[in-house]
Amino acid sequence: QPSKLIPKCGSDARGRRWSRISARTTRVAEIFASRNRTLTMLSEYTFTVTLPSTLGDALDAVYDRLVESSHAPHFAVEVVLVVLIVYILFVQRNAARGQNKPERVPSHVVDALVDEFEPEPLVPPMPDGGARRLQDSVVLKTNPFTHVVLETSPYYQRVGNLGYHVNFTSADFLALGERAEVKQSALDALDKYGCGSCGPRGFYGTIDVHLHLEQAIADFMHAEEAIMYSDAASAVTSAIPAFSQKTDLLLVDEGCNDNVLTGVRLSRSEVLYFKHNDMDDLEAKLKVVAAASEGKGAPRRRFLVAEGLYRNSGRIAPLDKIVALKNKYKWRLVLDETP
């Protein structure tokens, strides 16, 4: 008995400690006693589980549970949900799969459609005399350059146009690639820097020739600094959003190329358009913006966007009139001069 474990001592502290030990011992003894009573009670019962041998017996057991159980409504809901899930997973899915199956076209119908098909010509019909001119062979007497000399050709003999011709298939219109100093500079660059498949500045970093070229361009344009891009498309596409922000206003020529329009969209600025190369419409838009901005405090930044030579139309912008309007209404100008 726990009470016999408590020693008789005169110290109160030691007495309280032995009291706590005695209480814990009593609790453990009660737990073990409860466990023994539970095991004794379970040993007096025998459990028998009978599984249905046929599907009919199983259905009868389910029916008895529905009728006799106090939870019959809840059990019925569960059965309905199971049946619905089985229907969705198997019956409805197979039915939808059969409906989406494309109808097969008989082979004789396919053959008839193929025989009746007549493709449209890829190019328009050749004009009168075109076949005759196409048969005449045109042979270059000199290597392709800014100008070429043709050998004797039946067609050119007939029209009396032999000799010296401008080569419009060349992009080197100024013949800079044939200058001796340009060729020597290219050889010197190859000896110093080598040659790779492709080395954009954004991938392989900046070297001294990039900085020297930018400084030379800045000096030529009488500007403080210049920046060089790897290609013409990325130049104007990144320059416009670099200067124009969300709160600014852009007035853009509607004939600008896709690279300019991409930069305009990336800027997220408010955008207005004026008719292609129409200075009267441009000034009308400038007057509307000026009237709307009166009395609204500090004006926001405003940019005119145009091209020197429009890629889409081939028209040249009247730059003198654009600059005059820019100065008159105090706008900034973004001019794309990329080829």
mmCIF file of C-alpha atoms in Angstrom:
data_model
loop_
_atom_site.group_PDB
_atom_site.id
_atom_site.type_symbol
_atom_site.label_atom_id
_atom_site.label_comp_id
_atom_site.label_asym_id
_atom_site.label_seq_id
_atom_site.Cartn_x
_atom_site.Cartn_y
_atom_site.Cartn_z
ATOM 1 C CA GLN A 1 0.000 0.000 0.000
ATOM 2 C CA PRO A 2 1.284 3.480 -0.878
ATOM 3 C CA SER A 3 0.594 4.845 2.603
ATOM 4 C CA LYS A 4 3.152 2.455 4.043
ATOM 5 C CA LEU A 5 5.840 3.875 1.700
ATOM 6 C CA ILE A 6 5.738 7.276 3.388
ATOM 7 C CA PRO A 7 8.444 7.353 6.073
ATOM 8 C CA LYS A 8 8.021 9.066 9.352
ATOM 9 C CA CYS A 9 10.400 12.004 9.390
ATOM 10 C CA GLY A 10 10.478 15.328 11.022
ATOM 11 C CA SER A 11 11.366 17.304 7.908
ATOM 12 C CA ASP A 12 8.308 18.826 6.132
ATOM 13 C CA ALA A 13 10.154 19.088 2.772
ATOM 14 C CA ARG A 14 11.020 15.420 2.701
ATOM 15 C CA GLY A 15 7.447 14.590 3.718
ATOM 16 C CA ARG A 16 5.939 16.580 0.782
ATOM 17 C CA ARG A 17 8.309 14.892 -1.682
ATOM 18 C CA TRP A 18 7.330 11.447 -0.493
ATOM 19 C CA SER A 19 3.654 12.472 -0.736
ATOM 20 C CA ARG A 20 4.058 13.325 -4.439
ATOM 21 C CA ILE A 21 5.837 10.019 -5.091
ATOM 22 C CA SER A 22 3.050 8.168 -3.335
ATOM 23 C CA ALA A 23 0.348 9.923 -5.448
ATOM 24 C CA ARG A 24 2.101 9.000 -8.725
ATOM 25 C CA THR A 25 2.481 5.385 -7.592
ATOM 26 C CA THR A 26 -1.235 5.227 -6.812
ATOM 27 C CA ARG A 27 -2.102 6.585 -10.325
ATOM 28 C CA VAL A 28 0.042 3.955 -12.061
ATOM 29 C CA ALA A 29 -1.564 1.206 -10.005
ATOM 30 C CA GLU A 30 -5.053 2.409 -11.029
ATOM 31 C CA ILE A 31 -4.095 2.391 -14.738
ATOM 32 C CA PHE A 32 -2.850 -1.196 -14.569
ATOM 33 C CA ALA A 33 -5.974 -2.269 -12.668
ATOM 34 C CA SER A 34 -8.244 -0.723 -15.346
ATOM 35 C CA ARG A 35 -6.269 -2.521 -18.065
ATOM 36 C CA ASN A 36 -6.698 -5.865 -16.314
ATOM 37 C CA ARG A 37 -10.469 -5.360 -15.955
ATOM 38 C CA THR A 38 -10.793 -4.529 -19.695
ATOM 39 C CA LEU A 39 -8.886 -7.643 -20.765
ATOM 40 C CA THR A 40 -10.972 -9.797 -18.460
ATOM 41 C CA MET A 41 -14.211 -8.408 -19.914
ATOM 42 C CA LEU A 42 -13.093 -8.886 -23.542
ATOM 43 C CA SER A 43 -12.128 -12.483 -22.872
ATOM 44 C CA GLU A 44 -15.739 -13.280 -21.937
ATOM 45 C CA TYR A 45 -17.088 -12.404 -25.432
ATOM 46 C CA THR A 46 -16.772 -14.252 -28.728
ATOM 47 C CA PHE A 47 -16.980 -12.364 -32.063
ATOM 48 C CA THR A 48 -18.358 -14.099 -35.141
ATOM 49 C CA VAL A 49 -18.083 -12.499 -38.652
ATOM 50 C CA THR A 50 -20.004 -14.123 -41.470
ATOM 51 C CA LEU A 51 -19.255 -12.965 -45.038
ATOM 52 C CA PRO A 52 -21.977 -13.316 -47.685
ATOM 53 C CA SER A 53 -21.292 -16.165 -50.087
ATOM 54 C CA THR A 54 -23.298 -14.804 -53.028
ATOM 55 C CA LEU A 55 -24.293 -11.427 -54.466
ATOM 56 C CA GLY A 56 -27.872 -12.020 -53.314
ATOM 57 C CA ASP A 57 -26.748 -12.510 -49.730
ATOM 58 C CA ALA A 58 -24.740 -9.292 -49.926
ATOM 59 C CA LEU A 59 -27.774 -7.362 -51.221
ATOM 60 C CA ASP A 60 -29.944 -8.853 -48.494
ATOM 61 C CA ALA A 61 -27.410 -7.743 -45.899
ATOM 62 C CA VAL A 62 -27.428 -4.217 -47.308
ATOM 63 C CA TYR A 63 -31.227 -4.169 -47.297
ATOM 64 C CA ASP A 64 -31.357 -5.362 -43.684
ATOM 65 C CA ARG A 65 -28.904 -2.612 -42.725
ATOM 66 C CA LEU A 66 -31.041 -0.005 -44.457
ATOM 67 C CA VAL A 67 -34.208 -1.183 -42.754
ATOM 68 C CA GLU A 68 -32.886 -1.960 -39.281
ATOM 69 C CA SER A 69 -30.180 0.691 -38.865
ATOM 70 C CA SER A 70 -31.020 3.987 -37.297
ATOM 71 C CA HIS A 71 -28.712 5.637 -39.851
ATOM 72 C CA ALA A 72 -30.619 4.381 -42.901
ATOM 73 C CA PRO A 73 -31.027 7.848 -44.590
ATOM 74 C CA HIS A 74 -27.316 8.557 -44.267
ATOM 75 C CA PHE A 75 -26.432 5.132 -45.661
ATOM 76 C CA ALA A 76 -28.829 5.625 -48.598
ATOM 77 C CA VAL A 77 -27.144 8.907 -49.523
ATOM 78 C CA GLU A 78 -23.770 7.189 -49.529
ATOM 79 C CA VAL A 79 -25.064 4.458 -51.871
ATOM 80 C CA VAL A 80 -26.487 7.059 -54.280
ATOM 81 C CA LEU A 81 -23.178 8.937 -54.339
ATOM 82 C CA VAL A 82 -21.236 5.738 -55.086
ATOM 83 C CA VAL A 83 -23.587 4.873 -57.953
ATOM 84 C CA LEU A 84 -23.285 8.417 -59.361
ATOM 85 C CA ILE A 85 -19.480 8.305 -59.253
ATOM 86 C CA VAL A 86 -19.415 4.944 -61.043
ATOM 87 C CA TYR A 87 -21.751 6.328 -63.703
ATOM 88 C CA ILE A 88 -19.595 9.415 -64.326
ATOM 89 C CA LEU A 89 -16.311 7.488 -64.434
ATOM 90 C CA PHE A 90 -17.390 4.696 -66.754
ATOM 91 C CA VAL A 91 -20.715 5.197 -68.525
ATOM 92 C CA GLN A 92 -20.673 8.921 -69.274
ATOM 93 C CA ARG A 93 -16.962 9.020 -70.181
ATOM 94 C CA ASN A 94 -17.330 6.169 -72.664
ATOM 95 C CA ALA A 95 -20.402 7.803 -74.195
ATOM 96 C CA ALA A 96 -18.575 11.147 -74.637
ATOM 97 C CA ARG A 97 -15.580 9.389 -76.123
ATOM 98 C CA GLY A 98 -17.828 7.755 -78.699
ATOM 99 C CA GLN A 99 -19.469 11.088 -79.620
ATOM 100 C CA ASN A 100 -16.109 12.858 -80.158
ATOM 101 C CA LYS A 101 -14.830 10.147 -82.435
ATOM 102 C CA PRO A 102 -14.526 11.629 -85.951
ATOM 103 C CA GLU A 103 -16.593 10.128 -88.677
ATOM 104 C CA ARG A 104 -14.547 8.185 -91.188
ATOM 105 C CA VAL A 105 -14.891 9.297 -94.802
ATOM 106 C CA PRO A 106 -15.077 6.469 -97.316
ATOM 107 C CA SER A 107 -11.997 6.014 -99.436
ATOM 108 C CA HIS A 108 -13.839 6.513 -102.738
ATOM 109 C CA VAL A 109 -15.091 9.908 -101.513
ATOM 110 C CA VAL A 110 -11.522 10.941 -100.585
ATOM 111 C CA ASP A 111 -10.250 9.871 -104.021
ATOM 112 C CA ALA A 112 -12.993 11.865 -105.737
ATOM 113 C CA LEU A 113 -12.188 15.015 -103.735
ATOM 114 C CA VAL A 114 -8.476 14.690 -104.511
ATOM 115 C CA ASP A 115 -9.178 14.285 -108.242
ATOM 116 C CA GLU A 116 -11.396 17.384 -108.263
ATOM 117 C CA PHE A 117 -8.924 19.570 -106.358
ATOM 118 C CA GLU A 118 -7.213 22.279 -108.449
ATOM 119 C CA PRO A 119 -4.596 24.339 -106.555
ATOM 120 C CA GLU A 120 -4.371 28.051 -107.184
ATOM 121 C CA PRO A 121 -1.192 29.342 -108.856
ATOM 122 C CA LEU A 122 1.526 30.534 -106.474
ATOM 123 C CA VAL A 123 2.350 33.530 -108.706
ATOM 124 C CA PRO A 124 0.180 35.606 -111.061
ATOM 125 C CA PRO A 125 0.220 34.802 -114.790
ATOM 126 C CA MET A 126 3.279 36.028 -116.663
ATOM 127 C CA PRO A 127 2.659 39.174 -118.776
ATOM 128 C CA ASP A 128 3.077 39.307 -122.523
ATOM 129 C CA GLY A 129 6.687 38.940 -123.520
ATOM 130 C CA GLY A 130 7.719 37.690 -120.094
ATOM 131 C CA ALA A 131 8.382 34.160 -121.244
ATOM 132 C CA ARG A 132 10.581 35.429 -124.050
ATOM 133 C CA ARG A 133 12.581 37.619 -121.695
ATOM 134 C CA LEU A 134 12.900 34.763 -119.196
ATOM 135 C CA GLN A 135 14.426 32.516 -121.836
ATOM 136 C CA ASP A 136 17.167 35.037 -122.568
ATOM 137 C CA SER A 137 20.196 34.252 -120.433
ATOM 138 C CA VAL A 138 21.807 37.176 -118.619
ATOM 139 C CA VAL A 139 25.428 36.512 -117.760
ATOM 140 C CA LEU A 140 27.599 38.868 -115.714
ATOM 141 C CA LYS A 141 30.899 39.720 -117.312
ATOM 142 C CA THR A 142 32.295 41.111 -114.048
ATOM 143 C CA ASN A 143 31.989 40.064 -110.405
ATOM 144 C CA PRO A 144 28.868 41.301 -108.538
ATOM 145 C CA PHE A 145 29.547 44.785 -107.167
ATOM 146 C CA THR A 146 27.842 48.189 -107.149
ATOM 147 C CA HIS A 147 27.935 48.098 -110.966
ATOM 148 C CA VAL A 148 28.187 45.136 -113.324
ATOM 149 C CA VAL A 149 28.904 44.591 -117.017
ATOM 150 C CA LEU A 150 26.712 42.119 -118.894
ATOM 151 C CA GLU A 151 27.848 39.750 -121.586
ATOM 152 C CA THR A 152 26.038 39.636 -124.919
ATOM 153 C CA SER A 153 22.365 38.776 -124.321
ATOM 154 C CA PRO A 154 19.689 38.376 -127.014
ATOM 155 C CA TYR A 155 17.197 40.546 -125.154
ATOM 156 C CA TYR A 156 19.621 43.315 -124.276
ATOM 157 C CA GLN A 157 20.905 43.296 -127.862
ATOM 158 C CA ARG A 158 17.377 43.906 -129.102
ATOM 159 C CA VAL A 159 16.728 46.801 -126.739
ATOM 160 C CA GLY A 160 20.224 48.198 -127.227
ATOM 161 C CA ASN A 161 21.070 48.222 -123.504
ATOM 162 C CA LEU A 162 24.454 46.584 -123.079
ATOM 163 C CA GLY A 163 27.371 47.452 -120.854
ATOM 164 C CA TYR A 164 27.391 49.208 -117.481
ATOM 165 C CA HIS A 165 24.450 48.552 -115.076
ATOM 166 C CA VAL A 166 23.672 49.303 -111.435
ATOM 167 C CA ASN A 167 23.610 46.160 -109.303
ATOM 168 C CA PHE A 168 20.474 46.402 -107.132
ATOM 169 C CA THR A 169 21.147 42.991 -105.565
ATOM 170 C CA SER A 170 24.004 44.398 -103.469
ATOM 171 C CA ALA A 171 23.558 45.965 -100.029
ATOM 172 C CA ASP A 172 26.968 47.678 -100.273
ATOM 173 C CA PHE A 173 25.789 50.605 -102.364
ATOM 174 C CA LEU A 174 28.805 52.778 -101.451
ATOM 175 C CA ALA A 175 31.330 50.000 -102.192
ATOM 176 C CA LEU A 176 32.887 50.357 -98.748
ATOM 177 C CA GLY A 177 33.659 46.650 -98.694
ATOM 178 C CA GLU A 178 36.078 47.033 -101.589
ATOM 179 C CA ARG A 179 38.153 49.824 -100.085
ATOM 180 C CA ALA A 180 41.707 48.776 -99.273
ATOM 181 C CA GLU A 181 41.737 50.402 -95.820
ATOM 182 C CA VAL A 182 38.510 48.622 -94.845
ATOM 183 C CA LYS A 183 39.923 45.250 -95.866
ATOM 184 C CA GLN A 184 43.133 45.909 -93.948
ATOM 185 C CA SER A 185 41.181 46.910 -90.827
ATOM 186 C CA ALA A 186 39.177 43.683 -91.058
ATOM 187 C CA LEU A 187 42.379 41.627 -91.269
ATOM 188 C CA ASP A 188 43.882 43.441 -88.279
ATOM 189 C CA ALA A 189 40.706 42.802 -86.232
ATOM 190 C CA LEU A 190 40.790 39.089 -87.100
ATOM 191 C CA ASP A 191 44.430 38.840 -86.041
ATOM 192 C CA LYS A 192 43.759 40.551 -82.707
ATOM 193 C CA TYR A 193 40.303 39.321 -81.668
ATOM 194 C CA GLY A 194 39.753 36.189 -83.732
ATOM 195 C CA CYS A 195 36.480 35.136 -85.281
ATOM 196 C CA GLY A 196 33.543 33.158 -83.890
ATOM 197 C CA SER A 197 30.180 31.962 -85.154
ATOM 198 C CA CYS A 198 28.291 34.847 -83.529
ATOM 199 C CA GLY A 199 29.224 37.060 -80.611
ATOM 200 C CA PRO A 200 26.586 39.663 -79.626
ATOM 201 C CA ARG A 201 27.741 42.230 -77.149
ATOM 202 C CA GLY A 202 25.039 41.236 -74.700
ATOM 203 C CA PHE A 203 26.366 37.657 -74.585
ATOM 204 C CA TYR A 204 30.134 38.065 -74.668
ATOM 205 C CA GLY A 205 30.592 41.479 -73.048
ATOM 206 C CA THR A 206 32.042 44.831 -74.047
ATOM 207 C CA ILE A 207 35.541 45.158 -75.511
ATOM 208 C CA ASP A 208 37.621 48.172 -76.449
ATOM 209 C CA VAL A 209 36.409 48.431 -80.057
ATOM 210 C CA HIS A 210 32.814 48.870 -78.835
ATOM 211 C CA LEU A 211 33.835 51.839 -76.696
ATOM 212 C CA HIS A 212 36.023 53.355 -79.431
ATOM 213 C CA LEU A 213 33.207 53.138 -81.974
ATOM 214 C CA GLU A 214 30.687 54.676 -79.591
ATOM 215 C CA GLN A 215 33.032 57.569 -78.874
ATOM 216 C CA ALA A 216 33.647 58.106 -82.591
ATOM 217 C CA ILE A 217 29.885 58.178 -83.273
ATOM 218 C CA ALA A 218 29.309 60.612 -80.403
ATOM 219 C CA ASP A 219 32.042 62.931 -81.703
ATOM 220 C CA PHE A 220 30.638 62.806 -85.240
ATOM 221 C CA MET A 221 27.098 63.606 -84.006
ATOM 222 C CA HIS A 222 28.374 66.297 -81.563
ATOM 223 C CA ALA A 223 26.757 64.411 -78.681
ATOM 224 C CA GLU A 224 27.998 63.591 -75.195
ATOM 225 C CA GLU A 225 27.670 59.829 -75.563
ATOM 226 C CA ALA A 226 26.410 57.150 -77.924
ATOM 227 C CA ILE A 227 25.337 53.543 -77.448
ATOM 228 C CA MET A 228 25.721 50.723 -79.966
ATOM 229 C CA TYR A 229 23.306 47.796 -80.317
ATOM 230 C CA SER A 230 23.847 44.402 -81.898
ATOM 231 C CA ASP A 231 21.089 44.880 -84.484
ATOM 232 C CA ALA A 232 18.803 47.595 -85.780
ATOM 233 C CA ALA A 233 15.581 46.055 -84.438
ATOM 234 C CA SER A 234 16.664 46.058 -80.793
ATOM 235 C CA ALA A 235 17.950 49.642 -80.953
ATOM 236 C CA VAL A 236 14.660 51.500 -81.372
ATOM 237 C CA THR A 237 12.689 48.803 -79.523
ATOM 238 C CA SER A 238 14.667 49.433 -76.329
ATOM 239 C CA ALA A 239 15.402 53.145 -76.824
ATOM 240 C CA ILE A 240 11.762 54.277 -76.773
ATOM 241 C CA PRO A 241 10.795 52.613 -73.441
ATOM 242 C CA ALA A 242 14.118 53.752 -71.970
ATOM 243 C CA PHE A 243 13.082 57.404 -72.373
ATOM 244 C CA SER A 244 9.266 57.318 -72.344
ATOM 245 C CA GLN A 245 7.575 56.059 -69.197
ATOM 246 C CA LYS A 246 4.018 55.215 -68.181
ATOM 247 C CA THR A 247 3.068 58.827 -67.416
ATOM 248 C CA ASP A 248 4.413 60.240 -70.711
ATOM 249 C CA LEU A 249 2.729 60.867 -74.074
ATOM 250 C CA LEU A 250 3.813 59.564 -77.497
ATOM 251 C CA LEU A 251 2.617 60.976 -80.819
ATOM 252 C CA VAL A 252 3.528 58.354 -83.430
ATOM 253 C CA ASP A 253 3.390 58.271 -87.221
ATOM 254 C CA GLU A 254 0.933 55.491 -88.120
ATOM 255 C CA GLY A 255 3.297 54.291 -90.886
ATOM 256 C CA CYS A 256 6.128 53.312 -88.527
ATOM 257 C CA ASN A 257 7.527 49.786 -88.747
ATOM 258 C CA ASP A 258 6.942 46.955 -86.275
ATOM 259 C CA ASN A 259 10.145 47.579 -84.307
ATOM 260 C CA VAL A 260 9.057 51.128 -83.503
ATOM 261 C CA LEU A 261 5.559 49.989 -82.560
ATOM 262 C CA THR A 262 7.003 47.290 -80.289
ATOM 263 C CA GLY A 263 8.998 49.921 -78.407
ATOM 264 C CA VAL A 264 5.865 52.070 -78.152
ATOM 265 C CA ARG A 265 3.918 49.184 -76.586
ATOM 266 C CA LEU A 266 6.735 48.351 -74.174
ATOM 267 C CA SER A 267 6.834 51.944 -72.909
ATOM 268 C CA ARG A 268 3.234 51.662 -71.595
ATOM 269 C CA SER A 269 2.847 55.387 -72.337
ATOM 270 C CA GLU A 270 -0.281 57.075 -73.609
ATOM 271 C CA VAL A 271 -0.143 56.886 -77.421
ATOM 272 C CA LEU A 272 -1.684 59.039 -80.162
ATOM 273 C CA TYR A 273 -1.197 58.536 -83.910
ATOM 274 C CA PHE A 274 -1.085 60.997 -86.808
ATOM 275 C CA LYS A 275 -1.556 60.224 -90.485
ATOM 276 C CA HIS A 276 1.482 58.913 -92.324
ATOM 277 C CA ASN A 277 3.803 61.786 -93.299
ATOM 278 C CA ASP A 278 0.914 64.270 -93.005
ATOM 279 C CA MET A 279 2.252 67.440 -91.394
ATOM 280 C CA ASP A 280 -1.164 69.119 -91.298
ATOM 281 C CA ASP A 281 -2.619 66.253 -89.283
ATOM 282 C CA LEU A 282 0.475 66.256 -87.061
ATOM 283 C CA GLU A 283 0.071 69.943 -86.245
ATOM 284 C CA ALA A 284 -3.652 69.454 -85.614
ATOM 285 C CA LYS A 285 -2.854 66.732 -83.061
ATOM 286 C CA LEU A 286 -0.213 68.962 -81.441
ATOM 287 C CA LYS A 287 -2.742 71.786 -81.075
ATOM 288 C CA VAL A 288 -5.274 69.445 -79.443
ATOM 289 C CA VAL A 289 -2.712 68.220 -76.922
ATOM 290 C CA ALA A 290 -1.554 71.781 -76.187
ATOM 291 C CA ALA A 291 -5.128 72.944 -75.566
ATOM 292 C CA ALA A 292 -5.863 69.994 -73.293
ATOM 293 C CA SER A 293 -2.680 70.614 -71.263
ATOM 294 C CA GLU A 294 -3.373 74.270 -70.444
ATOM 295 C CA GLY A 295 -3.877 74.998 -66.764
ATOM 296 C CA LYS A 296 -2.852 71.520 -65.582
ATOM 297 C CA GLY A 297 0.385 72.436 -63.849
ATOM 298 C CA ALA A 298 3.742 71.035 -64.899
ATOM 299 C CA PRO A 299 3.463 69.403 -68.359
ATOM 300 C CA ARG A 300 4.406 65.746 -68.719
ATOM 301 C CA ARG A 301 7.094 64.605 -71.097
ATOM 302 C CA ARG A 302 5.945 64.325 -74.718
ATOM 303 C CA PHE A 303 7.679 62.620 -77.634
ATOM 304 C CA LEU A 304 7.227 62.697 -81.405
ATOM 305 C CA VAL A 305 8.105 59.335 -82.984
ATOM 306 C CA ALA A 306 8.925 59.081 -86.701
ATOM 307 C CA GLU A 307 11.330 57.476 -89.167
ATOM 308 C CA GLY A 308 13.814 59.203 -91.473
ATOM 309 C CA LEU A 309 13.125 56.734 -94.286
ATOM 310 C CA TYR A 310 9.986 54.709 -93.646
ATOM 311 C CA ARG A 311 10.594 50.999 -94.047
ATOM 312 C CA ASN A 312 6.971 50.144 -94.832
ATOM 313 C CA SER A 313 6.294 52.795 -97.471
ATOM 314 C CA GLY A 314 9.730 53.956 -98.661
ATOM 315 C CA ARG A 315 8.720 57.599 -98.149
ATOM 316 C CA ILE A 316 11.150 60.171 -96.721
ATOM 317 C CA ALA A 317 10.009 62.150 -93.710
ATOM 318 C CA PRO A 318 10.007 65.987 -94.063
ATOM 319 C CA LEU A 319 12.455 66.329 -91.226
ATOM 320 C CA ASP A 320 12.686 70.134 -91.455
ATOM 321 C CA LYS A 321 8.951 70.504 -90.860
ATOM 322 C CA ILE A 322 8.917 67.904 -88.083
ATOM 323 C CA VAL A 323 11.742 69.684 -86.239
ATOM 324 C CA ALA A 324 10.000 73.051 -86.679
ATOM 325 C CA LEU A 325 6.770 71.687 -85.156
ATOM 326 C CA LYS A 326 8.724 69.994 -82.376
ATOM 327 C CA ASN A 327 10.382 73.277 -81.407
ATOM 328 C CA LYS A 328 7.149 75.260 -81.733
ATOM 329 C CA TYR A 329 5.140 73.045 -79.377
ATOM 330 C CA LYS A 330 8.107 72.043 -77.180
ATOM 331 C CA TRP A 331 8.156 68.288 -77.802
ATOM 332 C CA ARG A 332 11.022 65.802 -77.874
ATOM 333 C CA LEU A 333 11.772 63.851 -81.062
ATOM 334 C CA VAL A 334 12.567 60.129 -81.432
ATOM 335 C CA LEU A 335 13.776 59.530 -85.011
ATOM 336 C CA ASP A 336 14.479 56.004 -86.214
ATOM 337 C CA GLU A 337 17.240 56.027 -88.840
ATOM 338 C CA THR A 338 17.909 52.285 -88.899
ATOM 339 C CA PRO A 339 17.896 50.741 -92.384
#
